[in-house]
Coordinates of C-alpha atoms in Angstrom, one line a residue:
M1403 CA 127.1 80.7 89.4
T1404 CA 129.2 80.9 86.2
E1405 CA 132.6 82.7 86.7
V1406 CA 133.7 85.4 84.2
D1407 CA 136.0 83.6 81.6
Q1408 CA 139.1 85.7 81.6
D1409 CA 139.7 84.7 77.9
R1410 CA 136.5 86.0 76.9
L1411 CA 136.8 89.1 78.9
W1412 CA 140.1 89.9 77.3
K1413 CA 138.6 89.3 73.7
V1414 CA 135.8 91.7 74.4
A1415 CA 138.4 94.1 75.7
A1416 CA 140.0 93.8 72.3
A1417 CA 137.3 95.1 70.4
Q1418 CA 138.1 98.0 68.1
R1419 CA 135.4 99.8 69.4
L1420 CA 133.5 98.9 72.6
L1421 CA 130.4 99.8 74.3
V1422 CA 130.4 99.2 78.3
A1423 CA 126.7 99.6 79.3
S1424 CA 125.5 98.8 82.8
D1425 CA 122.1 99.0 84.9
L1426 CA 122.5 100.8 88.3
D1427 CA 120.5 99.5 91.1
G1428 CA 121.7 96.2 92.3
T1429 CA 124.4 96.4 89.5
L1430 CA 126.7 99.2 90.3
A1431 CA 125.0 100.1 93.9
P1432 CA 123.5 97.8 96.6
I1433 CA 119.9 97.6 96.8
A1434 CA 118.7 99.8 99.8
P1435 CA 115.3 99.8 101.7
R1436 CA 114.1 102.9 99.9
P1437 CA 115.3 104.0 96.2
E1438 CA 116.5 107.4 97.7
Q1439 CA 119.0 105.7 100.1
V1440 CA 120.9 103.8 97.1
R1441 CA 124.5 104.9 96.8
P1442 CA 127.0 103.4 94.2
A1443 CA 129.7 100.9 95.3
P1444 CA 132.8 102.2 96.0
G1445 CA 134.7 102.7 93.0
A1446 CA 131.9 102.6 90.5
R1447 CA 131.9 106.1 89.2
R1448 CA 135.7 106.2 89.1
V1449 CA 136.1 103.0 86.8
L1450 CA 133.4 104.3 84.5
T1451 CA 135.0 107.6 84.2
A1452 CA 138.5 105.8 83.5
L1453 CA 136.8 103.7 80.8
T1454 CA 135.4 107.1 79.0
R1455 CA 139.0 108.1 78.8
L1456 CA 140.1 105.5 76.7
P1457 CA 139.9 105.7 72.9
D1458 CA 137.0 104.2 71.0
T1459 CA 135.1 103.2 74.2
S1460 CA 131.6 104.4 74.9
V1461 CA 130.2 104.0 78.4
A1462 CA 126.3 104.1 79.3
V1463 CA 124.2 103.4 82.4
V1464 CA 120.9 102.1 81.3
S1465 CA 118.4 102.1 84.4
G1466 CA 114.7 102.0 85.1
R1467 CA 115.2 105.3 87.2
S1468 CA 114.7 108.7 85.9
L1469 CA 117.7 110.9 84.2
G1470 CA 117.2 113.3 87.3
D1471 CA 117.9 110.2 89.7
L1472 CA 120.6 108.6 87.8
D1473 CA 122.5 112.2 87.9
R1474 CA 121.6 112.6 91.5
I1475 CA 123.0 109.2 92.5
L1476 CA 125.9 108.8 90.2
H1477 CA 127.2 112.3 89.7
P1478 CA 128.5 111.0 86.5
S1479 CA 131.1 112.3 84.0
P1480 CA 129.3 114.1 81.0
R1481 CA 130.8 111.4 78.7
I1482 CA 128.9 108.7 80.6
R1483 CA 125.5 108.3 78.5
R1484 CA 122.6 108.0 80.8
V1485 CA 119.5 106.2 79.7
G1486 CA 116.6 106.6 82.1
S1487 CA 113.1 105.1 82.7
H1488 CA 113.7 101.8 80.8
G1489 CA 114.9 104.0 77.6
A1490 CA 112.4 106.6 77.5
E1491 CA 115.0 109.4 78.6
D1492 CA 118.5 109.3 76.6
T1493 CA 120.9 112.0 77.1
G1494 CA 122.3 111.1 73.7
A1495 CA 119.2 111.1 71.6
A1496 CA 116.1 113.0 71.3
V1497 CA 113.1 111.2 72.6
P1498 CA 109.3 112.3 71.9
P1499 CA 107.8 113.9 74.9
T1500 CA 104.5 112.7 76.5
S1501 CA 101.5 113.1 74.6
A1502 CA 98.1 114.7 75.8
H1503 CA 96.6 111.1 75.9
E1504 CA 99.9 109.5 77.7
R1505 CA 99.6 112.3 80.2
E1506 CA 96.1 111.8 81.1
L1507 CA 96.3 108.0 81.3
L1508 CA 99.3 108.5 83.4
G1509 CA 97.4 110.7 85.7
R1510 CA 94.4 108.3 86.1
V1511 CA 96.9 105.3 86.8
L1512 CA 99.0 107.2 89.6
A1513 CA 95.9 107.9 91.1
V1514 CA 94.9 104.3 91.3
A1515 CA 98.5 103.1 92.4
R1516 CA 98.6 105.7 95.1
G1517 CA 95.2 104.5 96.3
V1518 CA 96.4 100.9 96.4
A1519 CA 99.6 102.1 98.3
A1520 CA 97.5 103.9 100.9
E1521 CA 95.7 100.6 101.9
A1522 CA 98.9 98.7 102.2
P1523 CA 101.7 99.6 104.7
G1524 CA 105.2 99.0 103.5
T1525 CA 104.4 100.1 99.8
W1526 CA 104.7 103.3 98.1
V1527 CA 104.5 104.8 94.6
E1528 CA 107.6 106.4 92.7
A1529 CA 106.6 108.5 90.0
K1530 CA 108.4 108.8 86.6
P1531 CA 108.2 110.9 83.7
F1532 CA 106.5 108.0 81.5
G1533 CA 105.1 105.9 84.2
F1534 CA 105.6 104.8 87.9
A1535 CA 107.1 102.2 90.1
F1536 CA 105.2 100.3 92.7
H1537 CA 107.4 99.6 95.5
Y1538 CA 106.6 96.8 98.1
R1539 CA 110.2 95.9 99.5
A1540 CA 109.2 97.1 102.8
A1541 CA 105.6 95.4 103.1
E1542 CA 105.1 92.2 105.0
P1543 CA 104.8 89.2 102.2
D1544 CA 100.9 88.8 102.8
V1545 CA 100.4 92.6 102.5
A1546 CA 102.6 92.9 99.4
A1547 CA 100.7 90.0 97.5
A1548 CA 97.4 91.6 98.2
A1549 CA 98.3 94.7 97.1
L1550 CA 99.4 93.4 93.9
V1551 CA 96.5 91.6 93.3
R1552 CA 94.6 94.9 93.8
L1553 CA 96.7 96.9 91.8
E1554 CA 96.7 94.6 89.1
H1555 CA 92.7 94.3 89.2
R1556 CA 92.4 98.0 89.3
L1557 CA 94.6 98.4 86.0
G1558 CA 93.3 95.5 84.4
G1559 CA 91.6 96.1 80.8
R1560 CA 93.2 99.5 80.5
S1561 CA 94.8 99.6 76.8
G1562 CA 98.1 101.6 76.5
L1563 CA 99.8 100.2 79.5
W1564 CA 103.0 98.0 79.8
I1565 CA 103.6 96.4 83.1
R1566 CA 107.0 95.0 84.0
P1567 CA 108.0 92.9 87.1
G1568 CA 111.1 93.7 89.0
K1569 CA 112.7 92.7 92.3
R1570 CA 109.9 93.8 94.9
V1571 CA 108.8 96.5 92.5
L1572 CA 106.3 96.5 89.7
D1573 CA 107.1 99.1 86.9
V1574 CA 104.0 100.4 84.9
S1575 CA 104.7 102.5 81.6
V1576 CA 102.6 104.5 79.1
R1577 CA 105.0 103.3 76.4
P1578 CA 106.4 100.1 75.4
L1579 CA 110.0 100.6 76.8
S1580 CA 112.7 98.1 77.2
K1581 CA 116.2 98.2 77.9
A1582 CA 116.8 95.9 75.1
A1583 CA 115.3 98.4 72.7
A1584 CA 117.9 101.1 74.3
I1585 CA 120.8 99.1 73.9
R1586 CA 119.7 98.4 70.1
R1587 CA 119.8 102.4 69.9
L1588 CA 122.9 102.4 71.3
R1589 CA 124.4 100.2 68.9
D1590 CA 123.0 102.2 66.1
D1591 CA 124.7 105.2 67.3
I1592 CA 127.9 103.7 68.2
D1593 CA 128.4 100.6 66.0
P1594 CA 130.6 98.7 68.5
G1595 CA 132.5 95.5 67.9
A1596 CA 131.5 94.3 70.9
V1597 CA 129.0 95.0 73.9
I1598 CA 129.4 94.1 77.5
Y1599 CA 126.5 94.6 79.7
L1600 CA 125.9 94.4 83.3
G1601 CA 122.4 93.9 85.2
D1602 CA 120.6 92.0 87.6
D1603 CA 117.0 92.4 87.3
H1604 CA 114.1 91.0 84.9
A1605 CA 114.5 93.7 82.6
D1606 CA 118.1 93.1 82.0
E1607 CA 117.5 89.8 81.0
E1608 CA 116.1 91.1 77.8
V1609 CA 119.2 92.7 77.3
F1610 CA 121.2 89.5 77.9
A1611 CA 119.1 87.5 75.6
S1612 CA 119.6 90.0 72.8
L1613 CA 123.2 89.9 72.9
G1614 CA 125.7 88.5 70.0
R1615 CA 128.2 86.3 70.2
D1616 CA 131.0 88.7 70.3
D1617 CA 129.2 90.5 73.3
L1618 CA 129.3 89.6 77.1
G1619 CA 126.4 89.6 79.6
I1620 CA 127.1 89.5 83.3
R1621 CA 124.4 88.9 85.7
V1622 CA 124.8 90.3 89.2
G1623 CA 123.7 88.3 91.9
E1624 CA 121.8 84.9 91.8
G1625 CA 119.0 83.7 89.7
A1626 CA 118.5 81.9 86.4
T1627 CA 120.1 84.0 83.6
A1628 CA 120.8 84.3 79.8
A1629 CA 123.9 85.8 80.5
A1630 CA 127.1 84.1 79.9
A1631 CA 128.3 84.7 83.4
S1632 CA 127.7 85.9 86.8
V1633 CA 129.2 87.9 89.8
E1634 CA 128.0 87.9 93.2
A1635 CA 127.2 91.4 93.9
P1636 CA 127.9 95.3 93.0
E1637 CA 131.5 95.3 94.7
A1638 CA 132.4 92.3 92.5
A1639 CA 130.8 94.2 89.0
V1640 CA 133.3 97.1 90.1
S1641 CA 136.1 94.8 90.2
L1642 CA 135.3 93.3 87.0
L1643 CA 134.9 96.5 85.3
R1644 CA 138.5 97.2 86.7
S1645 CA 139.7 94.2 85.1
L1646 CA 138.0 95.3 81.8
L1647 CA 139.6 98.6 82.2
L1648 CA 143.2 97.2 82.4
A1649 CA 142.7 94.6 79.8
R1650 CA 141.6 97.4 77.3
R1651 CA 144.2 99.5 78.3
A1652 CA 146.9 96.5 77.5
T1653 CA 145.0 95.4 74.3
R1654 CA 145.1 99.3 73.2
R1655 CA 148.8 99.3 74.1
E1656 CA 149.8 96.1 72.1
R1657 CA 147.7 97.5 69.1
A1658 CA 149.8 100.7 69.1
A1659 CA 152.9 98.9 69.5
A1660 CA 152.2 96.6 66.5
R1661 CA 151.5 99.7 64.3
A1662 CA 154.7 101.3 65.4
R1663 CA 156.9 98.0 64.2
R1664 CA 155.3 98.3 60.9

């Protein structure tokens, strides 16, 4: 695990305009047996809110969850931009609603997934506005493997579906969504000098790979990664955000003092 370089963190903190973006599950909140049981790590909400109060600092939570779930779990400040469903929902941008064709396709594949889950103890389906998540965290390994084979076989050949593996979950959507595209949209809207992004899953790796030399990607947890550095767990991610907060406050004070001396 590559530790966070403090000089690099301070350099990012000194950006004229900064975007702080993070995943939720496994990043700011420990993974729980079921999605509805997830709770933020201690201090997560507080440090995100504190960052929003700094000048020229934007904060976003980018998740595969629906916006409703994000708000239920995080109870965020209105100043925190929430991007849900892998970018299909966004509190800061208008996203086209599902078309009649997408709704029809989603209804059919949801029925397929629920049928597979009914045959596989420990699996269940979480419906989302633009797709669904097939969870198998609670299933025995052989049951989960067989269920995934059945699901992918029954969905095979259907055009208009995008399938994304995650940690003990398979996300299926009726739109080509990605967190990397969501971060590009945030960049276009905010025009930051630097981006710091924290994530823990396969979908977050697309973001890490898209970051520039002035940005900083932080992987939460073990595993090969395109991020520049890693921390062990959500509690460590919250601690890192506190360090970022202190560094940005200090660099803002230094900049203000320099202007006053002119």
